[in-house]
């Protein structure tokens, strides 16, 4: 699978959430990012995040629970 970079907006669209939540995921260390002009997230990082947190309730990032 090819790796490519997504913007925060594109990541939010892919995860069906808003940009502020993506920035919070980055700030709390749930998603790794890099800054090239603006924040970017690798496609492989999004896939890792989805696999690692599948079946989890991320409503409260300070208290992640199983569903």
C-alpha positions as protocol buffer text, in pm:
chain_id: "A"
residue {
  index: 1
  type: UNK
  ca { x: 0 y: 0 z: 0 }
}
residue {
  index: 2
  type: UNK
  ca { x: 129 y: 344 z: -90 }
}
residue {
  index: 3
  type: UNK
  ca { x: 194 y: 587 z: 189 }
}
residue {
  index: 4
  type: UNK
  ca { x: 87 y: 947 z: 144 }
}
residue {
  index: 5
  type: UNK
  ca { x: 17 y: 1254 z: 356 }
}
residue {
  index: 6
  type: UNK
  ca { x: -324 y: 1390 z: 447 }
}
residue {
  index: 7
  type: UNK
  ca { x: -407 y: 1731 z: 585 }
}
residue {
  index: 8
  type: UNK
  ca { x: -591 y: 1765 z: 914 }
}
residue {
  index: 9
  type: UNK
  ca { x: -908 y: 1846 z: 717 }
}
residue {
  index: 10
  type: UNK
  ca { x: -869 y: 1535 z: 501 }
}
residue {
  index: 11
  type: UNK
  ca { x: -800 y: 1324 z: 810 }
}
residue {
  index: 12
  type: UNK
  ca { x: -1111 y: 1463 z: 979 }
}
residue {
  index: 13
  type: UNK
  ca { x: -1317 y: 1377 z: 671 }
}
residue {
  index: 14
  type: UNK
  ca { x: -1174 y: 1025 z: 659 }
}
residue {
  index: 15
  type: UNK
  ca { x: -1246 y: 966 z: 1030 }
}
residue {
  index: 16
  type: UNK
  ca { x: -1589 y: 1136 z: 1006 }
}
residue {
  index: 17
  type: UNK
  ca { x: -1507 y: 1389 z: 1277 }
}
residue {
  index: 18
  type: UNK
  ca { x: -1399 y: 1753 z: 1298 }
}
residue {
  index: 19
  type: UNK
  ca { x: -1059 y: 1920 z: 1272 }
}
residue {
  index: 20
  type: UNK
  ca { x: -1052 y: 2017 z: 1640 }
}
residue {
  index: 21
  type: UNK
  ca { x: -1080 y: 1651 z: 1743 }
}
residue {
  index: 22
  type: UNK
  ca { x: -792 y: 1559 z: 1509 }
}
residue {
  index: 23
  type: UNK
  ca { x: -576 y: 1832 z: 1666 }
}
residue {
  index: 24
  type: UNK
  ca { x: -669 y: 1695 z: 2010 }
}
residue {
  index: 25
  type: UNK
  ca { x: -574 y: 1340 z: 1904 }
}
residue {
  index: 26
  type: UNK
  ca { x: -237 y: 1476 z: 1790 }
}
residue {
  index: 27
  type: UNK
  ca { x: -185 y: 1681 z: 2108 }
}
residue {
  index: 28
  type: UNK
  ca { x: -269 y: 1383 z: 2332 }
}
residue {
  index: 29
  type: UNK
  ca { x: -35 y: 1152 z: 2136 }
}
residue {
  index: 30
  type: UNK
  ca { x: -299 y: 926 z: 1982 }
}
residue {
  index: 31
  type: UNK
  ca { x: -199 y: 1030 z: 1628 }
}
residue {
  index: 32
  type: UNK
  ca { x: 152 y: 1111 z: 1509 }
}
residue {
  index: 33
  type: UNK
  ca { x: 187 y: 1402 z: 1271 }
}
residue {
  index: 34
  type: UNK
  ca { x: 447 y: 1615 z: 1102 }
}
residue {
  index: 35
  type: UNK
  ca { x: 445 y: 1980 z: 1017 }
}
residue {
  index: 36
  type: UNK
  ca { x: 532 y: 2076 z: 662 }
}
residue {
  index: 37
  type: UNK
  ca { x: 380 y: 2421 z: 639 }
}
residue {
  index: 38
  type: UNK
  ca { x: 73 y: 2278 z: 809 }
}
residue {
  index: 39
  type: UNK
  ca { x: 8 y: 1958 z: 1003 }
}
residue {
  index: 40
  type: UNK
  ca { x: 8 y: 1639 z: 796 }
}
residue {
  index: 41
  type: UNK
  ca { x: -74 y: 1281 z: 894 }
}
residue {
  index: 42
  type: UNK
  ca { x: 53 y: 975 z: 709 }
}
residue {
  index: 43
  type: UNK
  ca { x: -204 y: 736 z: 567 }
}
residue {
  index: 44
  type: UNK
  ca { x: -23 y: 449 z: 743 }
}
residue {
  index: 45
  type: UNK
  ca { x: -55 y: 636 z: 1075 }
}
residue {
  index: 46
  type: UNK
  ca { x: -430 y: 669 z: 1028 }
}
residue {
  index: 47
  type: UNK
  ca { x: -453 y: 297 z: 949 }
}
residue {
  index: 48
  type: UNK
  ca { x: -248 y: 217 z: 1264 }
}
residue {
  index: 49
  type: UNK
  ca { x: -474 y: 439 z: 1473 }
}
residue {
  index: 50
  type: UNK
  ca { x: -788 y: 273 z: 1337 }
}
residue {
  index: 51
  type: UNK
  ca { x: -652 y: -74 z: 1405 }
}
residue {
  index: 52
  type: UNK
  ca { x: -520 y: 6 z: 1753 }
}
residue {
  index: 53
  type: UNK
  ca { x: -834 y: 182 z: 1874 }
}
residue {
  index: 54
  type: UNK
  ca { x: -1093 y: -37 z: 1704 }
}
residue {
  index: 55
  type: UNK
  ca { x: -1361 y: -123 z: 1961 }
}
residue {
  index: 56
  type: UNK
  ca { x: -1269 y: 169 z: 2190 }
}
residue {
  index: 57
  type: UNK
  ca { x: -1474 y: 465 z: 2313 }
}
residue {
  index: 58
  type: UNK
  ca { x: -1266 y: 777 z: 2245 }
}
residue {
  index: 59
  type: UNK
  ca { x: -1530 y: 1024 z: 2362 }
}
residue {
  index: 60
  type: UNK
  ca { x: -1313 y: 1111 z: 2664 }
}
residue {
  index: 61
  type: UNK
  ca { x: -948 y: 1091 z: 2560 }
}
residue {
  index: 62
  type: UNK
  ca { x: -843 y: 1098 z: 2927 }
}
residue {
  index: 63
  type: UNK
  ca { x: -1043 y: 781 z: 2990 }
}
residue {
  index: 64
  type: UNK
  ca { x: -1047 y: 554 z: 2683 }
}
residue {
  index: 65
  type: UNK
  ca { x: -1275 y: 255 z: 2738 }
}
residue {
  index: 66
  type: UNK
  ca { x: -1367 y: -64 z: 2556 }
}
residue {
  index: 67
  type: UNK
  ca { x: -1706 y: -61 z: 2389 }
}
